[in-house]
């Protein structure tokens, strides 16, 4: 069984499924730009595309320096692309980076390092980069970039916690992620109640209802007795 230490990149186009469902032509245009322009940048930095999962890419680099510089080049390219665009016409990319020991099998890579990189990608801001502590340590004094330490996070189906660093978005100042109605989502979405008047009345337990009935009955008996005595 062959193994190697490698730098792993996962990329994903933000909101791509929603764009395809509302405007297939625009979705295919973004995919075409990725295939014709962005993949050329990946090759310039000696990256190997191992898998394409719709709009998402799984890329292998023999050097973590190549990986971070490729990620920065990708986002800088998209910064220029998005200058005169807005809304769904923008190309928003998330990038996740990790370095780890992987297993080589039939020209493919396996191992926890792959899963960690895949879980880091959704944590990146639209137009930004998210990386593990191990990856950050391997490039922090060798490449010119600024990253913010976020701290330890829990990654789905990963036993240990990972400290992550983020490079903020290169070209997005404010992006509101559409709410996802998905119980299995990795993210916790906080819903704000807009109109409290529309909420249904609270449900009472059987015990609470019984006590209320008893007190009501006793009040009625006392009231009848008081009226009777008054009449006498």
Tab-separated table of C-alpha atoms in Angstrom:
chain	number	residue	atom	x	y	z
A	1	UNK	CA	0.000	0.000	0.000
A	2	UNK	CA	1.528	3.273	-1.139
A	3	UNK	CA	1.267	6.422	0.914
A	4	UNK	CA	2.405	10.017	0.546
A	5	UNK	CA	2.244	13.393	2.238
A	6	UNK	CA	0.315	15.755	0.009
A	7	UNK	CA	-1.458	19.097	-0.096
A	8	UNK	CA	-5.172	18.774	-0.835
A	9	UNK	CA	-7.537	21.385	-2.237
A	10	UNK	CA	-11.306	21.248	-2.501
A	11	UNK	CA	-13.218	23.941	-4.375
A	12	UNK	CA	-16.919	24.586	-4.778
A	13	UNK	CA	-18.968	27.215	-6.614
A	14	UNK	CA	-21.195	28.989	-4.083
A	15	UNK	CA	-24.917	28.569	-4.734
A	16	UNK	CA	-24.364	26.538	-7.896
A	17	UNK	CA	-27.328	24.181	-7.416
A	18	UNK	CA	-29.650	27.158	-6.913
A	19	UNK	CA	-28.252	28.911	-9.984
A	20	UNK	CA	-28.744	25.798	-12.132
A	21	UNK	CA	-32.330	25.371	-10.945
A	22	UNK	CA	-33.221	28.960	-11.855
A	23	UNK	CA	-30.954	29.629	-14.848
A	24	UNK	CA	-29.315	26.621	-16.508
A	25	UNK	CA	-27.631	28.768	-19.140
A	26	UNK	CA	-25.884	30.841	-16.467
A	27	UNK	CA	-24.911	27.716	-14.534
A	28	UNK	CA	-23.308	26.176	-17.612
A	29	UNK	CA	-21.538	29.464	-18.330
A	30	UNK	CA	-19.918	29.408	-14.873
A	31	UNK	CA	-18.893	25.785	-15.338
A	32	UNK	CA	-17.401	26.596	-18.743
A	33	UNK	CA	-15.363	29.453	-17.248
A	34	UNK	CA	-14.086	27.122	-14.553
A	35	UNK	CA	-13.075	24.487	-17.106
A	36	UNK	CA	-11.488	26.887	-19.608
A	37	UNK	CA	-9.820	29.457	-17.339
A	38	UNK	CA	-9.512	28.301	-13.747
A	39	UNK	CA	-8.230	24.821	-14.560
A	40	UNK	CA	-5.394	26.404	-16.532
A	41	UNK	CA	-4.336	28.193	-13.353
A	42	UNK	CA	-4.393	24.884	-11.470
A	43	UNK	CA	-2.049	23.352	-14.055
A	44	UNK	CA	0.282	26.374	-13.864
A	45	UNK	CA	0.841	25.532	-10.200
A	46	UNK	CA	1.343	21.812	-10.916
A	47	UNK	CA	-1.992	20.769	-9.454
A	48	UNK	CA	-3.564	17.454	-10.449
A	49	UNK	CA	-7.345	17.291	-10.698
A	50	UNK	CA	-8.328	13.919	-9.247
A	51	UNK	CA	-12.103	14.261	-9.251
A	52	UNK	CA	-14.837	16.509	-10.572
A	53	UNK	CA	-18.088	16.335	-8.632
A	54	UNK	CA	-20.392	18.570	-10.631
A	55	UNK	CA	-19.067	22.065	-9.920
A	56	UNK	CA	-16.727	20.883	-7.143
A	57	UNK	CA	-13.071	19.950	-7.667
A	58	UNK	CA	-10.702	17.683	-5.714
A	59	UNK	CA	-7.113	18.713	-6.494
A	60	UNK	CA	-3.760	17.265	-5.395
A	61	UNK	CA	-0.542	19.274	-5.040
A	62	UNK	CA	2.901	17.897	-4.300
A	63	UNK	CA	3.766	21.231	-2.637
A	64	UNK	CA	1.727	23.182	-0.086
A	65	UNK	CA	3.320	26.391	-1.425
A	66	UNK	CA	1.943	25.617	-4.884
A	67	UNK	CA	-1.456	24.907	-3.333
A	68	UNK	CA	-1.761	28.205	-1.421
A	69	UNK	CA	-0.411	30.276	-4.311
A	70	UNK	CA	-2.822	28.531	-6.676
A	71	UNK	CA	-5.727	29.274	-4.327
A	72	UNK	CA	-4.755	32.939	-4.151
A	73	UNK	CA	-4.351	33.113	-7.944
A	74	UNK	CA	-7.803	31.558	-8.435
A	75	UNK	CA	-9.493	34.073	-6.157
A	76	UNK	CA	-7.600	37.024	-7.662
A	77	UNK	CA	-8.710	35.914	-11.126
A	78	UNK	CA	-12.327	35.750	-9.965
A	79	UNK	CA	-11.996	39.146	-8.287
A	80	UNK	CA	-11.304	40.612	-11.724
A	81	UNK	CA	-14.041	38.497	-13.345
A	82	UNK	CA	-16.658	39.737	-10.845
A	83	UNK	CA	-15.829	43.447	-11.048
A	84	UNK	CA	-18.708	44.332	-13.384
A	85	UNK	CA	-21.120	41.588	-12.259
A	86	UNK	CA	-23.695	41.231	-9.518
A	87	UNK	CA	-26.061	38.636	-8.062
A	88	UNK	CA	-26.111	35.233	-9.739
A	89	UNK	CA	-23.900	36.583	-12.512
A	90	UNK	CA	-20.958	36.542	-10.112
A	91	UNK	CA	-18.640	33.552	-9.815
A	92	UNK	CA	-18.175	32.897	-6.076
A	93	UNK	CA	-15.697	30.191	-5.121
A	94	UNK	CA	-14.906	28.574	-1.782
A	95	UNK	CA	-11.545	26.859	-1.264
A	96	UNK	CA	-10.475	24.407	1.466
A	97	UNK	CA	-6.827	23.408	2.022
A	98	UNK	CA	-5.191	20.717	4.146
A	99	UNK	CA	-1.945	18.775	4.190
A	100	UNK	CA	-1.864	15.181	5.326
A	101	UNK	CA	-0.816	11.598	4.824
A	102	UNK	CA	-2.943	9.778	2.227
A	103	UNK	CA	-3.203	6.346	0.647
A	104	UNK	CA	-2.649	5.959	-3.099
A	105	UNK	CA	-4.916	3.421	-4.796
A	106	UNK	CA	-5.651	3.156	-8.533
A	107	UNK	CA	-4.573	6.742	-9.266
A	108	UNK	CA	-6.840	8.025	-6.516
A	109	UNK	CA	-6.225	9.236	-2.959
A	110	UNK	CA	-7.909	8.092	0.229
A	111	UNK	CA	-7.611	8.825	3.942
A	112	UNK	CA	-8.721	11.189	6.664
A	113	UNK	CA	-6.677	13.995	5.119
A	114	UNK	CA	-9.056	14.001	2.157
A	115	UNK	CA	-12.108	14.141	4.406
A	116	UNK	CA	-10.654	16.994	6.451
A	117	UNK	CA	-10.002	19.110	3.342
A	118	UNK	CA	-13.524	18.416	2.099
A	119	UNK	CA	-15.002	19.555	5.448
A	120	UNK	CA	-12.882	22.719	5.530
A	121	UNK	CA	-14.087	23.981	2.150
A	122	UNK	CA	-17.674	24.844	3.275
A	123	UNK	CA	-16.202	26.851	6.174
A	124	UNK	CA	-14.493	29.269	3.783
A	125	UNK	CA	-16.223	32.552	3.037
A	126	UNK	CA	-17.566	32.990	-0.499
A	127	UNK	CA	-14.483	34.218	-2.333
A	128	UNK	CA	-12.205	33.117	0.505
A	129	UNK	CA	-9.932	30.278	1.635
A	130	UNK	CA	-10.064	28.072	4.739
A	131	UNK	CA	-7.067	25.964	5.821
A	132	UNK	CA	-6.037	23.670	8.650
A	133	UNK	CA	-3.367	24.479	11.232
A	134	UNK	CA	-1.051	21.888	9.644
A	135	UNK	CA	-1.372	23.512	6.233
A	136	UNK	CA	-0.946	27.021	7.644
A	137	UNK	CA	2.239	26.031	9.495
A	138	UNK	CA	3.715	24.613	6.286
A	139	UNK	CA	3.303	27.862	4.311
A	140	UNK	CA	3.164	30.783	6.779
A	141	UNK	CA	6.816	31.842	6.365
A	142	UNK	CA	7.171	30.843	2.724
A	143	UNK	CA	4.303	32.652	1.034
A	144	UNK	CA	2.975	36.204	1.193
A	145	UNK	CA	-0.582	36.131	2.573
A	146	UNK	CA	-2.519	37.096	5.679
A	147	UNK	CA	-4.821	34.649	7.440
A	148	UNK	CA	-7.015	34.943	10.533
A	149	UNK	CA	-6.913	32.260	13.214
A	150	UNK	CA	-10.478	31.091	13.857
A	151	UNK	CA	-9.737	28.464	16.493
A	152	UNK	CA	-10.823	24.868	16.992
A	153	UNK	CA	-13.854	23.574	15.121
A	154	UNK	CA	-15.756	20.300	14.954
A	155	UNK	CA	-15.793	18.721	11.508
A	156	UNK	CA	-18.571	16.300	10.589
A	157	UNK	CA	-17.518	12.630	10.892
A	158	UNK	CA	-13.987	13.658	11.998
A	159	UNK	CA	-13.128	12.497	15.530
A	160	UNK	CA	-10.650	15.180	16.572
A	161	UNK	CA	-11.082	18.936	16.469
A	162	UNK	CA	-9.073	21.007	13.995
A	163	UNK	CA	-7.745	24.534	14.367
A	164	UNK	CA	-8.522	26.496	11.233
A	165	UNK	CA	-7.315	29.697	9.591
A	166	UNK	CA	-9.171	31.792	7.048
A	167	UNK	CA	-8.156	34.197	4.325
A	168	UNK	CA	-11.159	36.563	4.053
A	169	UNK	CA	-13.049	36.947	0.805
A	170	UNK	CA	-11.105	38.545	-2.025
A	171	UNK	CA	-14.183	40.063	-3.654
A	172	UNK	CA	-17.352	39.656	-1.558
A	173	UNK	CA	-18.167	42.227	1.120
A	174	UNK	CA	-21.584	40.928	2.102
A	175	UNK	CA	-23.213	37.644	1.144
A	176	UNK	CA	-26.364	36.184	2.676
A	177	UNK	CA	-26.440	32.413	2.308
A	178	UNK	CA	-29.967	31.209	1.414
A	179	UNK	CA	-31.504	29.298	4.330
A	180	UNK	CA	-31.395	25.521	3.958
A	181	UNK	CA	-34.285	23.421	5.220
A	182	UNK	CA	-32.129	20.382	5.894
A	183	UNK	CA	-32.056	18.555	9.213
A	184	UNK	CA	-28.740	16.904	8.315
A	185	UNK	CA	-27.014	20.177	7.452
A	186	UNK	CA	-23.523	20.730	8.863
A	187	UNK	CA	-24.541	24.255	9.790
A	188	UNK	CA	-26.930	25.536	12.445
A	189	UNK	CA	-29.241	28.198	11.041
A	190	UNK	CA	-30.872	30.595	13.490
A	191	UNK	CA	-34.405	31.583	12.526
A	192	UNK	CA	-35.770	34.901	13.806
A	193	UNK	CA	-39.477	35.194	14.609
A	194	UNK	CA	-40.782	38.213	12.717
A	195	UNK	CA	-44.320	38.489	14.159
A	196	UNK	CA	-44.902	37.016	17.590
A	197	UNK	CA	-48.680	37.618	17.316
A	198	UNK	CA	-48.947	34.840	14.770
A	199	UNK	CA	-47.555	32.217	17.133
A	200	UNK	CA	-50.105	29.623	18.366
A	201	UNK	CA	-51.032	29.699	22.088
A	202	UNK	CA	-48.839	27.484	24.287
A	203	UNK	CA	-50.098	23.969	24.870
A	204	UNK	CA	-50.958	23.060	28.467
A	205	UNK	CA	-50.215	19.720	30.037
A	206	UNK	CA	-52.980	17.475	31.413
A	207	UNK	CA	-51.903	18.313	34.975
A	208	UNK	CA	-52.129	22.058	34.370
A	209	UNK	CA	-55.578	21.669	32.777
A	210	UNK	CA	-56.895	19.557	35.720
A	211	UNK	CA	-55.730	22.084	38.323
A	212	UNK	CA	-57.388	24.920	36.415
A	213	UNK	CA	-60.682	22.966	36.239
A	214	UNK	CA	-60.623	22.217	40.005
A	215	UNK	CA	-59.961	25.854	40.947
A	216	UNK	CA	-62.710	26.971	38.588
A	217	UNK	CA	-65.199	24.542	40.158
A	218	UNK	CA	-64.281	25.594	43.728
A	219	UNK	CA	-64.696	29.272	42.798
A	220	UNK	CA	-68.155	28.489	41.364
A	221	UNK	CA	-69.238	26.609	44.545
A	222	UNK	CA	-68.076	29.454	46.795
A	223	UNK	CA	-69.840	32.020	44.596
A	224	UNK	CA	-73.151	30.067	44.703
A	225	UNK	CA	-72.881	29.666	48.505
A	226	UNK	CA	-72.238	33.397	48.919
A	227	UNK	CA	-75.266	34.313	46.780
A	228	UNK	CA	-77.485	31.836	48.688
A	229	UNK	CA	-76.450	33.254	52.091
A	230	UNK	CA	-77.085	36.778	50.830
A	231	UNK	CA	-80.608	35.892	49.785
A	232	UNK	CA	-81.410	34.324	53.162
